[in-house]
Amino acid sequence: MKDQSSAKTTNTSARPSPMGTRQPLPRHQRSGSQFFPPNVLADEGDNSTEIVSAPSTPSPTPRATIPPTSIPEPTTTLITTPNPPLVPTFDMEDETLPTPYPHSPPCPPSDANDEVMMDHSPPSTNLTPVPPKTSIPAPSTEEDLLRAHLAVAETNRSIIRSNGINSLTVIPQFTPVPQGGFPHIHLAHAAQLFDFQAAKVITAWLKVPHPKILIRVFDHDGKNPSVKGPILVERLCRAITEIAHFIHQDEQKVKVSPPCPEANCAETDRPLSFLAYNISEETKTLILNQRIWSSTDISFVAHQFSVNSPPLLLFCLHGFSTTDTNTVKSAVHDTWTEDVTRWDIGDILSECEIPEEKVHIAAWDFINSLWVEHLDFKASGGISLPRYNVFAVSPTSNPTVWTKLRAYLHSLTYPSELEGSGTTVNFIPCPLCHSIAHPRGLCPFPNVPLWNGPKHNANPRPSNTNMRGRGRGRRTPA
């Protein structure tokens, strides 16, 4: 029996199979095929020359990956020419490895990792990159999402145009917003916009539906309302229509109601506010956000149709011999923090809606909110007569309590150590912007870059002094 087997083996070796020489299966107890010497996988007694002599079957290389026995064709053995190393960019969790048959021993994870990371030409059956898993919405879902965005597109465009300050400069006929914004216009009291207005007009304005705004025209003194009123109404309608056209790109019938004084009012008590209505909410928001609108035709300031919070400006001081605002602020602060003064402030605030246990804190918050601004008044000859506006944030919106508090602080004297003593003085309102914080010559608006509105000096009348002695020459005898 042994002789017949040996003869059969010799006969088989002498006649090589056209399918190639069978190689023994690798043993999976190895730690990795990459670390074996080149001649380990060949059994003893195998003739390497016979393997080379096979013309149609390439010989296996030491780093080749032997497929499982379930694959009959040896042509699927991964034997390729060396290529540049590939760096896999796919996720190893998405990689699908061939599932071995039940009779095949499982491959250790370390061997699979070594083959994936170090083989120069990964098998197409193992390392085919799997595209990332993305959730592709159904066509109906994409359509619904697009329609949802288109439904709010007009609202989003309106918000951008209304709130974008830089976009306001697109309207070339109006002065653009300067760096830091337009100067603030200080009012004498919260309801000053309705001063001297006829009661029946105020009642009619209250019945006008929103959106609506109040407008005061720069350099308008209220004189000759029957003549100037219709002219200003026409110019305001045209200016607001241009602003509304910037948003809606269509015509909008803007309406403006002029001021109307009482029948028996004094000559100096003239109302100055106009009512603009029949506008969209976007137009109202845009106008109020910029607040100041100045063109060569008309300049105006817009206010909300409501009673504003109490003004920040309390009173004006003069009598100090210094131009240092810190010195004046210290004098005011020292006066307000005296025991008697602080007690009086708290007593006045106790009359409003502030709880009794919080009146003391509210009084200190009011005192600590103090700040002072310098006004550069000058007398003839350029002599400096400085004045100072005193500001503070009121802790209450009660008009009666605020009026009583300001009147009390207005009656005090504010001495300093070395710079004299300050006393209150009446405001000089500005006829240009109607602020009570400065006179016309100190109005900051004419100094705004690209300002289109009125200037500091009104139209000066020619002086007659230069005309004296002219026109009649001295007659000489013939």
Short mmCIF file of C-alpha atoms in Angstrom, two decimals:
data_model
loop_
_atom_site.label_atom_id
_atom_site.label_comp_id
_atom_site.label_asym_id
_atom_site.label_seq_id
_atom_site.Cartn_x
_atom_site.Cartn_y
_atom_site.Cartn_z
CA MET A 1 0.00 0.00 0.00
CA LYS A 2 2.81 2.42 0.80
CA ASP A 3 4.48 1.74 -2.55
CA GLN A 4 1.31 2.45 -4.54
CA SER A 5 0.79 5.79 -2.76
CA SER A 6 4.38 6.82 -3.33
CA ALA A 7 4.16 5.95 -7.01
CA LYS A 8 0.92 7.92 -7.36
CA THR A 9 2.53 10.93 -5.74
CA THR A 10 5.55 10.69 -8.02
CA ASN A 11 3.35 10.40 -11.06
CA THR A 12 1.35 13.44 -10.08
CA SER A 13 4.47 15.53 -9.49
CA ALA A 14 5.90 14.53 -12.88
CA ARG A 15 2.71 15.73 -14.64
CA PRO A 16 1.80 19.16 -13.34
CA SER A 17 -1.89 20.00 -13.32
CA PRO A 18 -3.01 22.68 -15.74
CA MET A 19 -4.75 24.41 -12.80
CA GLY A 20 -1.40 25.03 -11.14
CA THR A 21 0.28 23.56 -8.17
CA ARG A 22 -1.83 23.46 -5.08
CA GLN A 23 -0.42 25.34 -2.15
CA PRO A 24 -1.10 24.33 1.43
CA LEU A 25 -3.67 26.40 3.28
CA PRO A 26 -2.21 28.93 5.67
CA ARG A 27 -2.49 28.30 9.32
CA HIS A 28 -4.31 31.04 11.14
CA GLN A 29 -2.32 30.70 14.30
CA ARG A 30 0.27 33.02 12.80
CA SER A 31 0.43 36.57 14.04
CA GLY A 32 0.32 38.00 10.54
CA SER A 33 1.37 37.05 7.06
CA GLN A 34 3.53 40.12 6.69
CA PHE A 35 6.07 38.90 9.25
CA PHE A 36 6.89 35.45 7.77
CA PRO A 37 10.10 34.82 5.78
CA PRO A 38 9.53 34.29 2.04
CA ASN A 39 10.07 30.48 2.16
CA VAL A 40 7.91 29.61 5.17
CA LEU A 41 4.70 28.91 3.26
CA ALA A 42 6.35 26.26 1.03
CA ASP A 43 6.33 22.68 2.29
CA GLU A 44 9.45 20.60 2.43
CA GLY A 45 10.06 18.66 -0.71
CA ASP A 46 8.19 21.14 -3.00
CA ASN A 47 10.14 21.95 -6.10
CA SER A 48 10.18 25.69 -6.77
CA THR A 49 11.38 25.14 -10.33
CA GLU A 50 8.18 23.30 -11.14
CA ILE A 51 6.16 26.23 -9.94
CA VAL A 52 8.12 28.60 -12.16
CA SER A 53 7.79 26.29 -15.14
CA ALA A 54 4.02 26.69 -15.16
CA PRO A 55 3.52 29.20 -17.98
CA SER A 56 -0.10 30.15 -17.35
CA THR A 57 -0.18 30.42 -13.58
CA PRO A 58 1.72 33.15 -11.73
CA SER A 59 3.50 32.08 -8.61
CA PRO A 60 2.19 33.40 -5.31
CA THR A 61 4.16 36.13 -3.61
CA PRO A 62 4.98 36.06 0.08
CA ARG A 63 2.63 39.03 0.81
CA ALA A 64 -0.31 37.67 -1.10
CA THR A 65 -3.60 37.13 0.68
CA ILE A 66 -4.83 33.55 0.30
CA PRO A 67 -8.58 33.44 -0.31
CA PRO A 68 -10.80 30.98 1.51
CA THR A 69 -11.08 27.46 0.10
CA SER A 70 -14.61 28.18 -0.98
CA ILE A 71 -13.30 30.17 -3.97
CA PRO A 72 -12.25 27.53 -6.56
CA GLU A 73 -10.53 29.75 -9.12
CA PRO A 74 -6.97 30.60 -8.17
CA THR A 75 -7.15 33.62 -10.46
CA THR A 76 -8.96 35.42 -7.68
CA THR A 77 -5.80 35.26 -5.58
CA LEU A 78 -4.78 38.86 -4.92
CA ILE A 79 -1.48 39.06 -6.80
CA THR A 80 -0.86 42.47 -8.30
CA THR A 81 2.06 44.66 -9.08
CA PRO A 82 3.06 47.08 -6.36
CA ASN A 83 1.17 50.35 -6.42
CA PRO A 84 1.55 53.49 -4.32
CA PRO A 85 0.07 52.92 -0.89
CA LEU A 86 -3.55 53.89 -0.55
CA VAL A 87 -4.86 55.62 2.52
CA PRO A 88 -8.41 54.46 3.18
CA THR A 89 -10.76 57.35 3.87
CA PHE A 90 -13.85 55.33 4.65
CA ASP A 91 -15.15 54.32 7.99
CA MET A 92 -14.07 50.87 9.14
CA GLU A 93 -17.49 50.31 10.62
CA ASP A 94 -19.05 50.57 7.15
CA GLU A 95 -16.58 48.10 5.65
CA THR A 96 -18.21 44.78 4.72
CA LEU A 97 -15.86 41.82 5.08
CA PRO A 98 -16.62 38.44 3.46
CA THR A 99 -18.40 36.10 5.78
CA PRO A 100 -16.52 32.80 6.08
CA TYR A 101 -18.31 29.56 5.60
CA PRO A 102 -19.13 27.57 8.70
CA HIS A 103 -16.35 25.12 8.08
CA SER A 104 -13.71 27.82 7.66
CA PRO A 105 -11.89 28.97 10.76
CA PRO A 106 -12.64 32.61 11.72
CA CYS A 107 -9.89 35.10 10.94
CA PRO A 108 -8.54 37.04 13.90
CA PRO A 109 -9.38 40.79 13.89
CA SER A 110 -5.70 41.69 13.97
CA ASP A 111 -5.05 39.88 10.68
CA ALA A 112 -7.89 41.67 8.94
CA ASN A 113 -6.66 45.01 10.23
CA ASP A 114 -3.12 44.29 9.07
CA GLU A 115 -4.32 43.38 5.59
CA VAL A 116 -6.45 46.50 5.34
CA MET A 117 -3.77 48.90 6.55
CA MET A 118 -0.65 47.42 4.90
CA ASP A 119 -1.65 45.77 1.65
CA HIS A 120 -0.59 47.99 -1.26
CA SER A 121 -3.44 46.87 -3.47
CA PRO A 122 -6.49 46.05 -1.38
CA PRO A 123 -8.83 43.45 -2.87
CA SER A 124 -11.82 44.84 -4.66
CA THR A 125 -14.04 42.38 -2.85
CA ASN A 126 -12.99 43.62 0.58
CA LEU A 127 -12.00 47.27 0.42
CA THR A 128 -14.47 48.76 -2.02
CA PRO A 129 -15.23 52.19 -0.51
CA VAL A 130 -18.79 52.45 0.70
CA PRO A 131 -20.37 55.89 0.15
CA PRO A 132 -21.31 57.71 3.35
CA LYS A 133 -24.78 57.07 4.57
CA THR A 134 -26.86 60.17 3.84
CA SER A 135 -30.55 60.58 4.22
CA ILE A 136 -31.86 61.69 0.87
CA PRO A 137 -35.25 63.28 1.37
CA ALA A 138 -38.09 62.18 -0.75
CA PRO A 139 -39.21 64.58 -3.50
CA SER A 140 -42.34 65.41 -1.55
CA THR A 141 -40.24 66.34 1.49
CA GLU A 142 -37.99 68.65 -0.54
CA GLU A 143 -41.00 70.33 -2.11
CA ASP A 144 -42.62 70.89 1.27
CA LEU A 145 -39.41 72.35 2.69
CA LEU A 146 -38.99 74.70 -0.27
CA ARG A 147 -42.56 75.89 -0.05
CA ALA A 148 -42.17 76.48 3.68
CA HIS A 149 -39.15 78.75 3.05
CA LEU A 150 -40.86 80.59 0.20
CA ALA A 151 -43.85 81.27 2.43
CA VAL A 152 -41.72 83.39 4.81
CA ALA A 153 -39.34 84.83 2.21
CA GLU A 154 -41.18 88.14 1.97
CA THR A 155 -41.15 88.55 5.75
CA ASN A 156 -37.44 87.86 5.89
CA ARG A 157 -36.75 90.40 3.15
CA SER A 158 -38.76 92.99 5.03
CA ILE A 159 -36.82 92.36 8.23
CA ILE A 160 -33.50 92.74 6.46
CA ARG A 161 -34.53 95.98 4.81
CA SER A 162 -36.12 97.36 7.96
CA ASN A 163 -33.36 96.58 10.44
CA GLY A 164 -30.27 96.85 8.28
CA ILE A 165 -28.84 100.30 9.04
CA ASN A 166 -26.32 100.13 6.24
CA SER A 167 -29.07 99.49 3.71
CA LEU A 168 -30.57 102.92 4.48
CA THR A 169 -27.74 104.60 2.57
CA VAL A 170 -29.19 103.10 -0.62
CA ILE A 171 -31.74 105.95 -0.65
CA PRO A 172 -29.46 108.63 -2.08
CA GLN A 173 -31.66 111.67 -1.43
CA PHE A 174 -31.43 111.26 2.36
CA THR A 175 -28.47 111.82 4.66
CA PRO A 176 -26.92 108.47 5.60
CA VAL A 177 -26.65 107.45 9.23
CA PRO A 178 -23.30 108.73 10.57
CA GLN A 179 -20.84 106.71 12.57
CA GLY A 180 -22.34 106.28 16.03
CA GLY A 181 -25.82 107.35 14.92
CA PHE A 182 -27.58 110.70 14.84
CA PRO A 183 -27.50 113.02 17.86
CA HIS A 184 -30.24 112.61 20.44
CA ILE A 185 -33.06 115.13 20.65
CA HIS A 186 -34.05 115.88 24.26
CA LEU A 187 -37.62 116.83 25.09
CA ALA A 188 -38.85 118.97 27.96
CA HIS A 189 -41.36 116.34 29.13
CA ALA A 190 -42.82 113.05 28.01
CA ALA A 191 -45.89 114.54 26.27
CA GLN A 192 -44.15 117.47 24.59
CA LEU A 193 -45.04 116.11 21.14
CA PHE A 194 -48.70 116.96 21.88
CA ASP A 195 -48.03 120.43 23.28
CA PHE A 196 -50.51 123.16 22.22
CA GLN A 197 -52.40 120.74 19.96
CA ALA A 198 -56.16 121.19 19.80
CA ALA A 199 -58.01 118.67 21.95
CA LYS A 200 -60.29 117.59 19.10
CA VAL A 201 -57.25 116.91 16.91
CA ILE A 202 -55.62 114.74 19.59
CA THR A 203 -58.89 112.79 19.92
CA ALA A 204 -59.03 112.27 16.16
CA TRP A 205 -55.39 111.15 16.06
CA LEU A 206 -56.05 108.60 18.78
CA LYS A 207 -58.79 107.04 16.65
CA VAL A 208 -56.53 106.60 13.63
CA PRO A 209 -55.55 102.92 13.42
CA HIS A 210 -51.93 101.83 13.71
CA PRO A 211 -49.31 101.89 12.27
CA LYS A 212 -48.82 105.64 12.64
CA ILE A 213 -45.98 107.94 13.72
CA LEU A 214 -45.46 111.50 14.94
CA ILE A 215 -43.19 113.83 12.97
CA ARG A 216 -41.53 117.15 13.72
CA VAL A 217 -40.03 119.13 10.86
CA PHE A 218 -36.62 120.73 11.28
CA ASP A 219 -36.57 124.54 11.39
CA HIS A 220 -40.37 124.77 11.51
CA ASP A 221 -41.66 127.38 13.96
CA GLY A 222 -45.38 126.80 13.51
CA LYS A 223 -46.07 130.27 12.13
CA ASN A 224 -48.60 130.77 9.35
CA PRO A 225 -50.13 127.29 9.62
CA SER A 226 -52.64 127.99 6.89
CA VAL A 227 -49.82 128.69 4.41
CA LYS A 228 -46.97 126.47 5.58
CA GLY A 229 -49.17 123.57 6.65
CA PRO A 230 -50.24 122.33 3.18
CA ILE A 231 -46.70 122.79 1.82
CA LEU A 232 -45.10 120.72 4.57
CA VAL A 233 -47.81 118.06 4.29
CA GLU A 234 -47.09 117.64 0.59
CA ARG A 235 -43.33 117.39 1.15
CA LEU A 236 -43.74 114.88 4.00
CA CYS A 237 -46.04 112.70 1.90
CA ARG A 238 -43.53 112.68 -0.92
CA ALA A 239 -40.60 111.84 1.38
CA ILE A 240 -42.44 109.03 3.20
CA THR A 241 -43.65 107.62 -0.12
CA GLU A 242 -40.04 107.41 -1.32
CA ILE A 243 -39.10 105.56 1.86
CA ALA A 244 -42.07 103.19 1.51
CA HIS A 245 -41.20 102.58 -2.15
CA PHE A 246 -37.75 101.45 -1.05
CA ILE A 247 -39.43 98.57 0.82
CA HIS A 248 -42.51 97.65 -1.17
CA GLN A 249 -41.55 98.72 -4.69
CA ASP A 250 -45.10 99.87 -5.30
CA GLU A 251 -47.22 102.94 -4.77
CA GLN A 252 -48.63 103.58 -1.29
CA LYS A 253 -51.08 106.34 -0.51
CA VAL A 254 -49.41 107.96 2.51
CA LYS A 255 -51.45 110.45 4.51
CA VAL A 256 -50.24 113.25 6.80
CA SER A 257 -52.33 115.30 9.23
CA PRO A 258 -50.98 118.81 10.02
CA PRO A 259 -50.89 120.38 13.50
CA CYS A 260 -53.83 122.46 14.59
CA PRO A 261 -53.64 124.93 17.50
CA GLU A 262 -56.37 125.83 19.89
CA ALA A 263 -58.56 128.75 18.89
CA ASN A 264 -57.56 130.96 21.82
CA CYS A 265 -53.88 129.97 22.17
CA ALA A 266 -51.11 132.53 22.56
CA GLU A 267 -49.00 133.60 19.62
CA THR A 268 -45.97 131.76 20.95
CA ASP A 269 -47.84 128.53 21.78
CA ARG A 270 -47.85 126.74 18.46
CA PRO A 271 -48.04 122.97 17.93
CA LEU A 272 -45.23 121.46 15.87
CA SER A 273 -46.12 117.76 15.46
CA PHE A 274 -47.56 116.11 12.34
CA LEU A 275 -49.26 112.69 12.18
CA ALA A 276 -48.25 110.27 9.41
CA TYR A 277 -50.53 107.28 8.87
CA ASN A 278 -51.82 104.83 6.26
CA ILE A 279 -48.36 103.24 6.13
CA SER A 280 -47.24 99.65 6.49
CA GLU A 281 -45.65 98.21 9.59
CA GLU A 282 -42.37 97.75 7.68
CA THR A 283 -42.34 101.41 6.65
CA LYS A 284 -43.03 102.50 10.21
CA THR A 285 -40.21 100.33 11.56
CA LEU A 286 -37.76 101.59 8.97
CA ILE A 287 -38.56 105.25 9.65
CA LEU A 288 -38.36 104.85 13.44
CA ASN A 289 -35.10 102.90 13.29
CA GLN A 290 -33.27 105.66 11.45
CA ARG A 291 -35.27 108.36 13.25
CA ILE A 292 -33.70 111.31 11.38
CA TRP A 293 -34.45 111.85 7.68
CA SER A 294 -32.86 114.76 5.84
CA SER A 295 -33.12 115.64 2.17
CA THR A 296 -32.74 118.87 0.27
CA ASP A 297 -36.53 119.10 0.19
CA ILE A 298 -37.34 118.48 3.88
CA SER A 299 -35.75 117.23 7.11
CA PHE A 300 -37.73 115.67 9.95
CA VAL A 301 -37.48 113.50 13.06
CA ALA A 302 -39.87 110.59 13.68
CA HIS A 303 -41.29 109.55 17.06
CA GLN A 304 -43.53 106.73 18.16
CA PHE A 305 -47.16 107.60 18.70
CA SER A 306 -47.01 107.14 22.44
CA VAL A 307 -46.12 108.95 25.62
CA ASN A 308 -42.40 108.45 26.03
CA SER A 309 -40.60 107.66 29.25
CA PRO A 310 -39.50 110.63 31.37
CA PRO A 311 -36.72 112.68 29.79
CA LEU A 312 -33.13 112.13 30.82
CA LEU A 313 -32.28 115.84 30.84
CA LEU A 314 -33.20 117.36 34.23
CA PHE A 315 -31.85 120.93 34.30
CA CYS A 316 -29.03 123.22 33.19
CA LEU A 317 -26.43 124.82 35.50
CA HIS A 318 -24.32 127.94 35.16
CA GLY A 319 -22.05 129.87 37.52
CA PHE A 320 -19.03 127.55 37.51
CA SER A 321 -15.65 128.96 36.48
CA THR A 322 -14.39 125.67 35.07
CA THR A 323 -14.90 123.71 31.90
CA ASP A 324 -14.20 120.37 33.59
CA THR A 325 -17.32 118.22 33.66
CA ASN A 326 -15.91 115.97 36.40
CA THR A 327 -15.73 118.93 38.79
CA VAL A 328 -19.36 119.81 38.11
CA LYS A 329 -20.46 116.20 38.41
CA SER A 330 -18.76 115.92 41.80
CA ALA A 331 -20.54 119.05 43.00
CA VAL A 332 -23.94 117.68 41.95
CA HIS A 333 -23.23 114.23 43.35
CA ASP A 334 -22.10 115.62 46.70
CA THR A 335 -25.29 117.66 46.96
CA TRP A 336 -27.56 114.75 46.12
CA THR A 337 -25.84 112.38 48.56
CA GLU A 338 -26.24 114.67 51.55
CA ASP A 339 -28.46 113.11 54.18
CA VAL A 340 -31.23 115.68 53.87
CA THR A 341 -31.26 115.66 50.07
CA ARG A 342 -31.13 111.89 49.83
CA TRP A 343 -33.98 111.63 52.35
CA ASP A 344 -36.08 114.07 50.31
CA ILE A 345 -35.42 112.13 47.08
CA GLY A 346 -36.53 108.91 48.74
CA ASP A 347 -39.60 110.61 50.18
CA ILE A 348 -40.68 111.81 46.73
CA LEU A 349 -40.08 108.38 45.16
CA SER A 350 -42.17 106.73 47.85
CA GLU A 351 -45.24 108.36 46.29
CA CYS A 352 -44.97 106.25 43.11
CA GLU A 353 -45.36 102.54 42.38
CA ILE A 354 -41.96 101.57 43.84
CA PRO A 355 -42.36 99.24 46.89
CA GLU A 356 -41.50 100.85 50.20
CA GLU A 357 -38.67 98.42 50.92
CA LYS A 358 -37.01 99.27 47.58
CA VAL A 359 -37.27 103.06 47.71
CA HIS A 360 -33.84 103.38 49.32
CA ILE A 361 -32.22 101.32 46.54
CA ALA A 362 -34.13 103.25 43.84
CA ALA A 363 -32.87 106.55 45.25
CA TRP A 364 -29.25 105.37 45.12
CA ASP A 365 -29.71 104.02 41.59
CA PHE A 366 -31.04 107.40 40.52
CA ILE A 367 -28.09 109.24 42.10
CA ASN A 368 -25.51 106.89 40.59
CA SER A 369 -26.97 107.30 37.09
CA LEU A 370 -25.94 110.96 37.05
CA TRP A 371 -23.83 112.39 34.21
CA VAL A 372 -23.00 115.92 33.00
CA GLU A 373 -22.39 117.47 29.57
CA HIS A 374 -20.65 120.76 28.84
CA LEU A 375 -22.15 123.53 26.70
CA ASP A 376 -19.65 125.97 25.24
CA PHE A 377 -21.47 129.26 25.73
CA LYS A 378 -19.52 132.41 24.96
CA ALA A 379 -20.18 136.08 25.59
CA SER A 380 -19.21 138.95 23.33
CA GLY A 381 -15.49 139.10 22.82
CA GLY A 382 -15.13 135.30 23.05
CA ILE A 383 -15.38 135.14 26.85
CA SER A 384 -16.35 131.65 27.97
CA LEU A 385 -19.56 131.31 29.98
CA PRO A 386 -19.84 127.53 30.37
CA ARG A 387 -23.12 125.82 31.06
CA TYR A 388 -23.77 122.23 32.02
CA ASN A 389 -26.68 119.93 31.30
CA VAL A 390 -27.40 117.44 34.09
CA PHE A 391 -28.84 114.01 33.19
CA ALA A 392 -30.12 111.07 35.22
CA VAL A 393 -32.33 108.02 34.64
CA SER A 394 -35.65 108.30 36.42
CA PRO A 395 -36.65 105.21 38.43
CA THR A 396 -40.33 105.92 37.82
CA SER A 397 -42.57 106.72 34.86
CA ASN A 398 -45.19 108.43 37.02
CA PRO A 399 -45.47 111.94 35.51
CA THR A 400 -46.53 113.61 38.76
CA VAL A 401 -43.70 112.10 40.81
CA TRP A 402 -41.10 112.82 38.11
CA THR A 403 -42.23 116.45 37.79
CA LYS A 404 -42.04 116.89 41.57
CA LEU A 405 -38.58 115.31 41.72
CA ARG A 406 -37.17 117.50 38.96
CA ALA A 407 -38.66 120.64 40.47
CA TYR A 408 -37.04 119.80 43.81
CA LEU A 409 -33.60 119.22 42.27
CA HIS A 410 -34.02 122.35 40.14
CA SER A 411 -34.40 124.46 43.31
CA LEU A 412 -31.10 123.37 44.88
CA THR A 413 -27.73 125.13 44.79
CA TYR A 414 -24.65 123.12 43.82
CA PRO A 415 -21.45 124.57 45.35
CA SER A 416 -17.97 123.34 44.52
CA GLU A 417 -14.79 123.70 46.55
CA LEU A 418 -12.77 125.99 44.28
CA GLU A 419 -14.77 126.55 41.08
CA GLY A 420 -17.76 128.57 42.26
CA SER A 421 -21.36 127.59 42.83
CA GLY A 422 -23.82 126.37 40.24
CA THR A 423 -27.44 127.40 39.95
CA THR A 424 -30.10 126.37 37.49
CA VAL A 425 -30.95 128.37 34.40
CA ASN A 426 -33.76 128.04 31.86
CA PHE A 427 -33.21 126.03 28.71
CA ILE A 428 -32.81 127.69 25.32
CA PRO A 429 -34.57 125.39 22.82
CA CYS A 430 -33.08 124.86 19.38
CA PRO A 431 -35.35 125.98 16.51
CA LEU A 432 -33.57 123.59 14.12
CA CYS A 433 -34.07 120.19 15.83
CA HIS A 434 -36.43 121.39 18.64
CA SER A 435 -34.18 119.97 21.36
CA ILE A 436 -34.01 121.83 24.67
CA ALA A 437 -30.40 120.79 25.30
CA HIS A 438 -28.71 123.54 23.26
CA PRO A 439 -29.37 126.77 21.36
CA ARG A 440 -29.33 127.00 17.57
CA GLY A 441 -25.65 127.88 17.31
CA LEU A 442 -24.65 124.68 19.16
CA CYS A 443 -26.95 122.33 17.25
CA PRO A 444 -24.94 119.23 16.25
CA PHE A 445 -26.99 118.27 13.19
CA PRO A 446 -25.45 120.73 10.68
CA ASN A 447 -22.08 119.12 11.49
CA VAL A 448 -23.31 115.64 10.47
CA PRO A 449 -21.50 114.42 7.32
CA LEU A 450 -23.57 114.87 4.14
CA TRP A 451 -26.24 116.79 6.05
CA ASN A 452 -28.98 118.05 3.70
CA GLY A 453 -31.01 119.98 6.27
CA PRO A 454 -30.90 123.57 7.54
CA LYS A 455 -27.66 125.13 8.75
CA HIS A 456 -26.74 127.07 11.86
CA ASN A 457 -27.26 130.51 10.38
CA ALA A 458 -30.61 131.49 8.99
CA ASN A 459 -30.68 133.52 5.83
CA PRO A 460 -28.72 136.58 6.96
CA ARG A 461 -30.06 139.91 6.00
CA PRO A 462 -27.61 142.25 4.37
CA SER A 463 -26.28 144.85 6.79
CA ASN A 464 -27.15 148.43 6.12
CA THR A 465 -23.92 149.69 7.64
CA ASN A 466 -22.01 148.82 4.50
CA MET A 467 -24.51 150.70 2.41
CA ARG A 468 -24.20 153.88 4.43
CA GLY A 469 -22.89 156.80 2.39
CA ARG A 470 -23.52 155.07 -0.91
CA GLY A 471 -26.04 155.87 -3.59
CA ARG A 472 -25.90 159.62 -3.20
CA GLY A 473 -22.56 160.94 -4.03
CA ARG A 474 -21.44 164.30 -2.71
CA ARG A 475 -22.62 166.97 -4.99
CA THR A 476 -20.07 169.45 -6.08
CA PRO A 477 -20.87 172.81 -7.52
CA ALA A 478 -20.72 172.98 -11.22
#
